[in-house]
């Protein structure tokens, strides 16, 4: 693809103030590790047990935290389990933000700053690891405007839709306090990690292109008119297109990646951004003012769900009860369970366009910048407001980490 210009960029940006703890993910299984002798393997296993991450402690449950920032750049972290709050170093005044469930990216028009929330979940399918480490401001890199962020175990990607520029970062290095680029991709408004690969939405060629870890094309592509919005699910990487989406998957037999087109039903506004409970197969997306889309990446199907009032945000929980949680234009949190009629809260925020909705497996969190609180909603209990949490900085930016 001559339109999609890439180049590896071995740039290292030192960490901002904070503890320089090393957070290096190790493989889950030591089987077949080079030429190690049985005694070497036993010694290594004793020193580094399964799931070990240097500089972090492993917990028995998700270490859920709210990472907050105000428009002046003040940053704080609220521990939802302990109820404690700490201030972190300031960041440049954020105009845009995004999170991957561990890292928060805040940006102005020129630079993007990354904050490590210090807690995260690693889902290996048949088992899950929960980690806890020091939170801190990591550093910054060139690239501004609206930003998106996504991560695999080894790679974190940032994409700036306004400039159609994206980068891949070494996620292990981020955990150690360094912003280290491994690839920078131009003409890509979407960039997603998929195992050792990168999936890009080429805005010039109207295609989805699969790249290697250094940002070089692998030859696997699919047509995608006006690529916009992307997300990684348990099934694969999704890029939104004018008439649906492209799903890129990696075969279990180790063969070449597969790019599939999933056409959306005609007659409704397209999806341009996706959200779900981290890692789940089904994702939700707004459909203009008409309602929302549900895309099941496992079944390769779309569903358009109309709503009475326009929505500001929507997230698919994708649990046994098929919960979908949304924020409407009047500041209400709406919850739909399967085909049941939706239930809702009273209006919780006056400026729904300035609020942020985040959720995990059990709770939804809605920022209320005007009152400097975050509302916790039990979506499985008829949208009951469980509590309103006072926070030390105005929550103009909200990210739930540890999910």
Tab-separated table of C-alpha atoms in Angstrom:
chain	number	residue	atom	x	y	z
A	1	UNK	CA	0.000	0.000	0.000
A	2	UNK	CA	1.889	3.044	-1.145
A	3	UNK	CA	-0.631	5.394	0.471
A	4	UNK	CA	-0.060	4.189	4.043
A	5	UNK	CA	3.338	5.579	5.005
A	6	UNK	CA	5.080	4.016	7.972
A	7	UNK	CA	8.400	4.208	9.683
A	8	UNK	CA	9.795	2.687	12.857
A	9	UNK	CA	10.752	5.414	15.348
A	10	UNK	CA	13.066	4.345	18.195
A	11	UNK	CA	12.258	7.411	20.334
A	12	UNK	CA	12.461	7.247	24.120
A	13	UNK	CA	10.884	9.954	26.270
A	14	UNK	CA	11.930	9.810	29.946
A	15	UNK	CA	9.250	9.460	32.606
A	16	UNK	CA	7.828	12.454	34.354
A	17	UNK	CA	8.061	12.627	38.136
A	18	UNK	CA	7.153	9.343	39.819
A	19	UNK	CA	8.457	5.991	40.897
A	20	UNK	CA	10.397	4.215	38.166
A	21	UNK	CA	9.116	0.748	38.975
A	22	UNK	CA	9.669	-1.823	36.237
A	23	UNK	CA	6.502	-3.512	35.038
A	24	UNK	CA	7.590	-6.220	32.622
A	25	UNK	CA	4.988	-8.820	31.729
A	26	UNK	CA	6.383	-12.337	31.625
A	27	UNK	CA	4.972	-15.244	29.704
A	28	UNK	CA	2.318	-17.341	31.423
A	29	UNK	CA	3.993	-20.631	30.643
A	30	UNK	CA	7.740	-21.397	30.710
A	31	UNK	CA	7.341	-24.533	28.590
A	32	UNK	CA	9.851	-24.824	25.784
A	33	UNK	CA	11.940	-21.885	26.972
A	34	UNK	CA	15.111	-22.124	24.897
A	35	UNK	CA	17.814	-24.524	26.119
A	36	UNK	CA	17.203	-24.111	29.851
A	37	UNK	CA	17.919	-27.186	31.905
A	38	UNK	CA	15.268	-28.584	34.285
A	39	UNK	CA	17.148	-27.085	37.242
A	40	UNK	CA	17.270	-23.687	35.483
A	41	UNK	CA	13.545	-23.823	34.801
A	42	UNK	CA	12.764	-24.783	38.387
A	43	UNK	CA	14.954	-21.976	39.707
A	44	UNK	CA	13.311	-19.467	37.357
A	45	UNK	CA	9.826	-20.626	38.309
A	46	UNK	CA	10.671	-20.253	41.992
A	47	UNK	CA	12.007	-16.742	41.435
A	48	UNK	CA	9.207	-15.622	39.113
A	49	UNK	CA	5.911	-17.447	39.740
A	50	UNK	CA	3.175	-17.668	37.131
A	51	UNK	CA	1.757	-14.224	36.380
A	52	UNK	CA	4.709	-12.402	37.947
A	53	UNK	CA	5.126	-8.727	37.007
A	54	UNK	CA	8.192	-6.954	38.365
A	55	UNK	CA	7.311	-3.894	40.421
A	56	UNK	CA	3.629	-4.826	40.791
A	57	UNK	CA	1.662	-6.952	43.227
A	58	UNK	CA	-0.953	-9.442	42.101
A	59	UNK	CA	-4.391	-9.275	43.704
A	60	UNK	CA	-7.331	-11.651	43.944
A	61	UNK	CA	-9.822	-9.126	42.514
A	62	UNK	CA	-9.791	-6.136	40.155
A	63	UNK	CA	-8.059	-3.097	41.684
A	64	UNK	CA	-10.598	-0.542	40.496
A	65	UNK	CA	-9.687	3.141	40.553
A	66	UNK	CA	-11.004	6.386	39.112
A	67	UNK	CA	-8.376	8.473	37.364
A	68	UNK	CA	-9.479	12.117	37.185
A	69	UNK	CA	-8.250	15.346	35.617
A	70	UNK	CA	-9.613	18.870	35.432
A	71	UNK	CA	-9.314	21.319	32.557
A	72	UNK	CA	-6.306	22.986	34.224
A	73	UNK	CA	-4.377	19.696	34.285
A	74	UNK	CA	-4.785	18.734	37.942
A	75	UNK	CA	-4.776	14.926	38.289
A	76	UNK	CA	-6.026	12.686	41.098
A	77	UNK	CA	-6.646	8.991	41.664
A	78	UNK	CA	-9.525	7.626	43.749
A	79	UNK	CA	-9.283	4.018	44.967
A	80	UNK	CA	-12.793	2.536	44.794
A	81	UNK	CA	-11.932	-0.347	47.130
A	82	UNK	CA	-10.106	1.576	49.856
A	83	UNK	CA	-11.990	4.849	49.438
A	84	UNK	CA	-8.703	6.765	49.479
A	85	UNK	CA	-7.546	9.509	47.108
A	86	UNK	CA	-4.097	10.706	46.043
A	87	UNK	CA	-2.924	13.597	43.898
A	88	UNK	CA	-0.563	12.944	41.001
A	89	UNK	CA	1.651	15.309	39.046
A	90	UNK	CA	-0.179	17.814	36.851
A	91	UNK	CA	-0.458	17.375	33.086
A	92	UNK	CA	-0.808	20.062	30.398
A	93	UNK	CA	-4.390	21.327	30.277
A	94	UNK	CA	-6.302	18.500	28.562
A	95	UNK	CA	-8.665	19.164	25.690
A	96	UNK	CA	-9.256	15.498	24.774
A	97	UNK	CA	-8.807	12.177	26.556
A	98	UNK	CA	-9.081	8.412	26.164
A	99	UNK	CA	-8.282	5.331	28.257
A	100	UNK	CA	-7.516	1.657	27.672
A	101	UNK	CA	-8.347	0.577	31.230
A	102	UNK	CA	-4.866	1.221	32.590
A	103	UNK	CA	-3.343	4.222	30.825
A	104	UNK	CA	-5.019	7.593	30.357
A	105	UNK	CA	-4.056	9.713	27.355
A	106	UNK	CA	-4.782	13.442	27.552
A	107	UNK	CA	-4.047	15.784	24.669
A	108	UNK	CA	-4.058	19.408	23.587
A	109	UNK	CA	-3.577	20.457	19.985
A	110	UNK	CA	0.138	19.610	19.870
A	111	UNK	CA	1.098	17.019	22.489
A	112	UNK	CA	-0.327	13.967	24.226
A	113	UNK	CA	0.510	13.016	27.812
A	114	UNK	CA	0.178	9.492	29.221
A	115	UNK	CA	-0.756	8.762	32.833
A	116	UNK	CA	-0.363	5.258	34.291
A	117	UNK	CA	-3.312	4.494	36.584
A	118	UNK	CA	-1.262	1.759	38.252
A	119	UNK	CA	-3.877	-1.005	38.110
A	120	UNK	CA	-4.907	-3.309	35.305
A	121	UNK	CA	-6.367	-6.681	34.397
A	122	UNK	CA	-4.844	-9.303	32.108
A	123	UNK	CA	-7.448	-11.716	30.733
A	124	UNK	CA	-5.994	-14.945	29.376
A	125	UNK	CA	-9.358	-16.517	28.582
A	126	UNK	CA	-9.286	-19.409	31.042
A	127	UNK	CA	-7.886	-17.282	33.884
A	128	UNK	CA	-7.353	-13.648	34.802
A	129	UNK	CA	-4.615	-11.658	36.562
A	130	UNK	CA	-5.221	-8.455	38.530
A	131	UNK	CA	-2.314	-6.095	39.156
A	132	UNK	CA	-1.592	-3.151	41.418
A	133	UNK	CA	1.373	-0.771	41.090
A	134	UNK	CA	2.310	2.865	41.571
A	135	UNK	CA	0.302	5.419	39.595
A	136	UNK	CA	2.198	8.250	37.912
A	137	UNK	CA	2.487	10.586	34.957
A	138	UNK	CA	4.671	8.715	32.454
A	139	UNK	CA	5.556	11.304	29.814
A	140	UNK	CA	4.468	12.945	26.582
A	141	UNK	CA	4.922	12.653	22.824
A	142	UNK	CA	4.186	14.649	19.697
A	143	UNK	CA	0.623	14.404	18.400
A	144	UNK	CA	-2.446	16.416	19.332
A	145	UNK	CA	-6.186	16.710	18.875
A	146	UNK	CA	-8.819	14.017	19.516
A	147	UNK	CA	-6.993	10.855	20.585
A	148	UNK	CA	-7.808	7.171	20.953
A	149	UNK	CA	-5.817	4.505	22.807
A	150	UNK	CA	-5.834	0.701	22.770
A	151	UNK	CA	-3.547	-1.952	24.233
A	152	UNK	CA	-2.530	-5.569	23.948
A	153	UNK	CA	-0.174	-7.170	26.468
A	154	UNK	CA	2.881	-5.876	24.610
A	155	UNK	CA	1.724	-2.894	22.564
A	156	UNK	CA	-0.199	0.311	23.176
A	157	UNK	CA	-1.435	2.336	20.212
A	158	UNK	CA	-2.433	6.001	20.015
A	159	UNK	CA	-4.253	7.495	17.032
A	160	UNK	CA	-5.131	11.127	16.327
A	161	UNK	CA	-8.119	11.198	13.997
A	162	UNK	CA	-7.717	14.881	13.111
A	163	UNK	CA	-4.264	14.426	11.602
A	164	UNK	CA	-4.656	10.755	10.566
A	165	UNK	CA	-1.441	9.964	12.420
A	166	UNK	CA	-0.872	7.083	14.818
A	167	UNK	CA	1.905	5.490	16.853
A	168	UNK	CA	2.613	2.141	18.427
A	169	UNK	CA	4.327	2.157	21.826
A	170	UNK	CA	6.184	-0.488	23.792
A	171	UNK	CA	3.711	-1.225	26.606
A	172	UNK	CA	6.360	-2.807	28.826
A	173	UNK	CA	8.368	0.406	28.539
A	174	UNK	CA	5.274	2.447	29.485
A	175	UNK	CA	5.046	0.377	32.649
A	176	UNK	CA	8.688	1.196	33.362
A	177	UNK	CA	8.047	4.920	32.915
A	178	UNK	CA	9.181	5.453	29.307
A	179	UNK	CA	7.235	6.485	26.210
A	180	UNK	CA	9.001	4.416	23.543
A	181	UNK	CA	7.697	4.445	19.980
A	182	UNK	CA	8.063	1.262	17.947
A	183	UNK	CA	6.235	2.557	14.859
A	184	UNK	CA	4.636	5.763	13.580
A	185	UNK	CA	1.987	5.469	10.882
A	186	UNK	CA	0.653	8.271	8.682
A	187	UNK	CA	-2.703	8.338	6.860
A	188	UNK	CA	-4.124	6.217	9.686
A	189	UNK	CA	-7.025	7.619	11.687
A	190	UNK	CA	-7.330	4.273	13.493
A	191	UNK	CA	-4.530	2.032	14.777
A	192	UNK	CA	-5.157	-1.063	16.900
A	193	UNK	CA	-2.870	-3.767	18.349
A	194	UNK	CA	-3.692	-7.382	17.553
A	195	UNK	CA	-1.167	-9.807	19.033
A	196	UNK	CA	2.129	-8.896	17.383
A	197	UNK	CA	0.337	-7.095	14.536
A	198	UNK	CA	-1.113	-3.623	13.998
A	199	UNK	CA	-4.444	-2.929	12.293
A	200	UNK	CA	-4.733	0.475	10.592
A	201	UNK	CA	-7.585	2.345	8.946
A	202	UNK	CA	-5.992	3.935	5.875
A	203	UNK	CA	-7.855	7.221	5.367
A	204	UNK	CA	-6.345	7.908	1.928
A	205	UNK	CA	-6.877	4.517	0.331
A	206	UNK	CA	-10.187	3.711	2.092
A	207	UNK	CA	-8.881	0.381	3.305
A	208	UNK	CA	-8.045	-1.505	6.462
A	209	UNK	CA	-4.409	-2.596	6.341
A	210	UNK	CA	-2.705	-5.153	8.578
A	211	UNK	CA	0.859	-4.160	9.518
A	212	UNK	CA	3.655	-5.963	11.295
A	213	UNK	CA	5.021	-4.752	14.635
A	214	UNK	CA	7.359	-2.267	12.914
A	215	UNK	CA	4.491	-0.746	10.916
A	216	UNK	CA	5.250	-2.448	7.592
A	217	UNK	CA	2.342	-3.824	5.475
A	218	UNK	CA	1.803	-7.587	5.632
A	219	UNK	CA	-0.259	-7.678	2.440
A	220	UNK	CA	-3.567	-8.362	4.210
A	221	UNK	CA	-6.119	-5.613	3.429
A	222	UNK	CA	-9.865	-5.054	3.093
A	223	UNK	CA	-11.937	-2.267	1.545
A	224	UNK	CA	-13.290	0.208	4.127
A	225	UNK	CA	-14.820	3.491	2.966
A	226	UNK	CA	-14.023	6.381	5.314
A	227	UNK	CA	-12.505	4.375	8.212
A	228	UNK	CA	-13.358	5.900	11.596
A	229	UNK	CA	-13.464	4.441	15.084
A	230	UNK	CA	-11.951	1.194	16.260
A	231	UNK	CA	-11.889	-1.236	19.158
A	232	UNK	CA	-10.246	-4.532	20.130
A	233	UNK	CA	-12.586	-7.284	21.336
A	234	UNK	CA	-12.053	-10.834	22.504
A	235	UNK	CA	-12.548	-11.887	18.884
A	236	UNK	CA	-10.325	-9.419	17.027
A	237	UNK	CA	-9.781	-5.810	15.968
A	238	UNK	CA	-12.707	-3.782	14.605
A	239	UNK	CA	-12.474	-0.722	12.350
A	240	UNK	CA	-15.651	1.222	11.555
A	241	UNK	CA	-16.503	1.908	7.891
A	242	UNK	CA	-19.151	3.992	6.140
A	243	UNK	CA	-21.275	0.909	5.491
A	244	UNK	CA	-20.331	-1.297	8.440
A	245	UNK	CA	-17.019	-2.539	9.793
A	246	UNK	CA	-13.966	-4.643	9.075
A	247	UNK	CA	-13.026	-7.315	11.614
A	248	UNK	CA	-9.432	-8.600	11.628
A	249	UNK	CA	-8.749	-11.893	13.389
A	250	UNK	CA	-5.770	-14.167	13.915
A	251	UNK	CA	-6.391	-17.863	13.153
A	252	UNK	CA	-5.723	-20.222	16.066
A	253	UNK	CA	-3.459	-22.325	13.828
A	254	UNK	CA	-1.018	-19.441	13.451
A	255	UNK	CA	-1.851	-18.689	9.819
A	256	UNK	CA	-2.159	-15.300	8.179
A	257	UNK	CA	-4.592	-12.798	9.703
A	258	UNK	CA	-8.074	-12.633	8.173
A	259	UNK	CA	-9.899	-9.377	7.365
A	260	UNK	CA	-13.699	-9.729	7.075
A	261	UNK	CA	-16.295	-7.153	6.089
A	262	UNK	CA	-19.427	-6.977	8.269
A	263	UNK	CA	-22.071	-4.924	6.458
A	264	UNK	CA	-24.461	-2.874	8.603
A	265	UNK	CA	-28.168	-2.555	7.750
A	266	UNK	CA	-28.809	0.471	5.548
A	267	UNK	CA	-30.942	3.446	6.491
A	268	UNK	CA	-29.372	4.485	9.803
A	269	UNK	CA	-26.443	6.781	10.685
A	270	UNK	CA	-23.142	4.901	10.771
A	271	UNK	CA	-21.047	4.019	13.806
A	272	UNK	CA	-17.946	6.173	14.298
A	273	UNK	CA	-16.866	5.128	17.823
A	274	UNK	CA	-17.266	1.889	19.777
A	275	UNK	CA	-17.369	1.058	23.494
A	276	UNK	CA	-17.775	-2.087	25.581
A	277	UNK	CA	-16.773	-3.726	28.812
A	278	UNK	CA	-13.116	-4.430	28.239
A	279	UNK	CA	-12.423	-7.421	26.029
A	280	UNK	CA	-16.015	-8.540	25.446
A	281	UNK	CA	-17.181	-9.632	21.952
A	282	UNK	CA	-20.159	-7.254	21.607
A	283	UNK	CA	-19.615	-3.510	21.241
A	284	UNK	CA	-21.994	-0.545	21.150
A	285	UNK	CA	-21.891	2.639	19.090
A	286	UNK	CA	-24.089	5.687	18.693
A	287	UNK	CA	-26.223	5.902	15.549
A	288	UNK	CA	-26.601	9.656	15.255
A	289	UNK	CA	-29.727	10.813	17.129
A	290	UNK	CA	-31.712	7.687	16.213
A	291	UNK	CA	-30.420	5.274	18.876
A	292	UNK	CA	-27.441	2.935	18.934
A	293	UNK	CA	-25.805	0.004	17.210
A	294	UNK	CA	-24.797	-3.330	18.708
A	295	UNK	CA	-22.097	-5.212	16.809
A	296	UNK	CA	-21.549	-8.824	17.851
A	297	UNK	CA	-18.071	-9.643	16.604
A	298	UNK	CA	-18.467	-13.327	17.430
A	299	UNK	CA	-21.653	-13.718	15.375
A	300	UNK	CA	-20.661	-11.031	12.816
A	301	UNK	CA	-24.035	-9.310	13.171
A	302	UNK	CA	-25.313	-5.746	13.631
A	303	UNK	CA	-28.460	-4.649	15.469
A	304	UNK	CA	-29.896	-1.131	15.383
A	305	UNK	CA	-31.774	-0.184	18.570
A	306	UNK	CA	-33.929	2.982	18.397
A	307	UNK	CA	-34.268	5.193	21.481
A	308	UNK	CA	-36.867	7.803	22.442
A	309	UNK	CA	-34.261	10.443	23.308
A	310	UNK	CA	-30.893	11.156	21.662
A	311	UNK	CA	-27.910	9.592	23.404
A	312	UNK	CA	-24.525	11.090	24.272
A	313	UNK	CA	-22.683	7.836	25.036
A	314	UNK	CA	-23.418	4.101	24.992
A	315	UNK	CA	-21.492	1.069	26.267
A	316	UNK	CA	-22.184	-2.667	25.836
A	317	UNK	CA	-21.697	-4.646	29.057
A	318	UNK	CA	-22.123	-7.929	27.135
A	319	UNK	CA	-23.004	-9.974	30.230
A	320	UNK	CA	-25.539	-12.773	30.707
A	321	UNK	CA	-28.364	-10.231	30.945
A	322	UNK	CA	-27.222	-8.378	27.809
A	323	UNK	CA	-26.993	-5.041	29.611
A	324	UNK	CA	-26.385	-1.905	27.589
A	325	UNK	CA	-25.714	1.320	29.524
A	326	UNK	CA	-26.157	4.755	27.963
A	327	UNK	CA	-26.189	8.437	28.844
A	328	UNK	CA	-28.945	10.463	27.213
A	329	UNK	CA	-28.923	14.137	26.267
A	330	UNK	CA	-30.875	15.028	29.428
A	331	UNK	CA	-28.214	13.573	31.738
A	332	UNK	CA	-30.028	10.327	32.578
A	333	UNK	CA	-28.302	6.947	32.718
A	334	UNK	CA	-30.389	4.420	30.740
A	335	UNK	CA	-30.052	0.657	31.118
A	336	UNK	CA	-31.429	-1.897	28.704
A	337	UNK	CA	-31.480	-5.622	29.549
A	338	UNK	CA	-31.963	-7.785	26.482
A	339	UNK	CA	-35.346	-7.065	24.929
A	340	UNK	CA	-36.819	-5.587	28.135
A	341	UNK	CA	-37.949	-1.962	28.240
A	342	UNK	CA	-35.109	0.307	29.373
A	343	UNK	CA	-34.973	1.760	32.888
A	344	UNK	CA	-33.292	5.028	33.786
A	345	UNK	CA	-32.130	7.277	36.572
A	346	UNK	CA	-33.342	10.803	37.111
A	347	UNK	CA	-31.157	13.405	35.390
A	348	UNK	CA	-27.779	13.205	37.144
A	349	UNK	CA	-25.760	15.835	35.252
A	350	UNK	CA	-26.768	19.188	33.794
A	351	UNK	CA	-24.236	19.109	30.949
A	352	UNK	CA	-24.423	15.616	29.486
A	353	UNK	CA	-22.110	16.636	26.658
A	354	UNK	CA	-19.346	17.284	29.215
A	355	UNK	CA	-19.856	14.102	31.266
A	356	UNK	CA	-18.014	10.806	30.841
A	357	UNK	CA	-19.499	7.320	31.267
A	358	UNK	CA	-17.258	4.413	32.267
A	359	UNK	CA	-18.178	0.916	33.418
A	360	UNK	CA	-16.899	-2.416	34.621
A	361	UNK	CA	-18.636	-5.757	35.156
A	362	UNK	CA	-20.846	-4.481	38.001
A	363	UNK	CA	-21.021	-0.694	38.095
A	364	UNK	CA	-21.222	2.333	35.840
A	365	UNK	CA	-19.479	5.618	36.741
A	366	UNK	CA	-20.671	8.986	35.475
A	367	UNK	CA	-18.644	12.147	35.983
A	368	UNK	CA	-20.433	15.326	37.101
A	369	UNK	CA	-17.951	18.168	36.552
A	370	UNK	CA	-20.269	20.896	37.840
A	371	UNK	CA	-20.613	19.303	41.303
A	372	UNK	CA	-17.159	17.627	41.406
A	373	UNK	CA	-18.657	14.188	42.030
A	374	UNK	CA	-18.743	10.849	40.255
A	375	UNK	CA	-22.042	8.956	40.380
A	376	UNK	CA	-21.865	5.189	40.817
A	377	UNK	CA	-24.804	3.377	39.218
A	378	UNK	CA	-25.733	-0.282	39.789
A	379	UNK	CA	-26.973	-1.017	36.289
A	380	UNK	CA	-28.124	-4.545	37.198
A	381	UNK	CA	-30.400	-3.169	39.949
A	382	UNK	CA	-32.787	-1.064	37.859
A	383	UNK	CA	-30.227	1.716	37.371
A	384	UNK	CA	-29.981	2.399	41.095
A	385	UNK	CA	-27.603	5.212	42.060
A	386	UNK	CA	-25.460	3.450	44.660
A	387	UNK	CA	-23.492	6.534	45.755
A	388	UNK	CA	-22.077	9.842	44.641
A	389	UNK	CA	-18.332	10.079	45.261
A	390	UNK	CA	-16.757	13.421	46.130
A	391	UNK	CA	-13.472	13.812	44.254
A	392	UNK	CA	-10.638	16.294	44.877
A	393	UNK	CA	-10.415	17.629	41.333
A	394	UNK	CA	-13.209	18.623	38.995
A	395	UNK	CA	-13.802	15.434	36.922
A	396	UNK	CA	-13.630	17.002	33.475
A	397	UNK	CA	-11.720	13.839	32.523
A	398	UNK	CA	-12.689	10.432	33.932
A	399	UNK	CA	-11.097	7.032	33.348
A	400	UNK	CA	-11.846	3.865	35.288
A	401	UNK	CA	-8.657	1.797	35.496
A	402	UNK	CA	-8.079	-1.737	36.733
A	403	UNK	CA	-10.883	-3.187	34.639
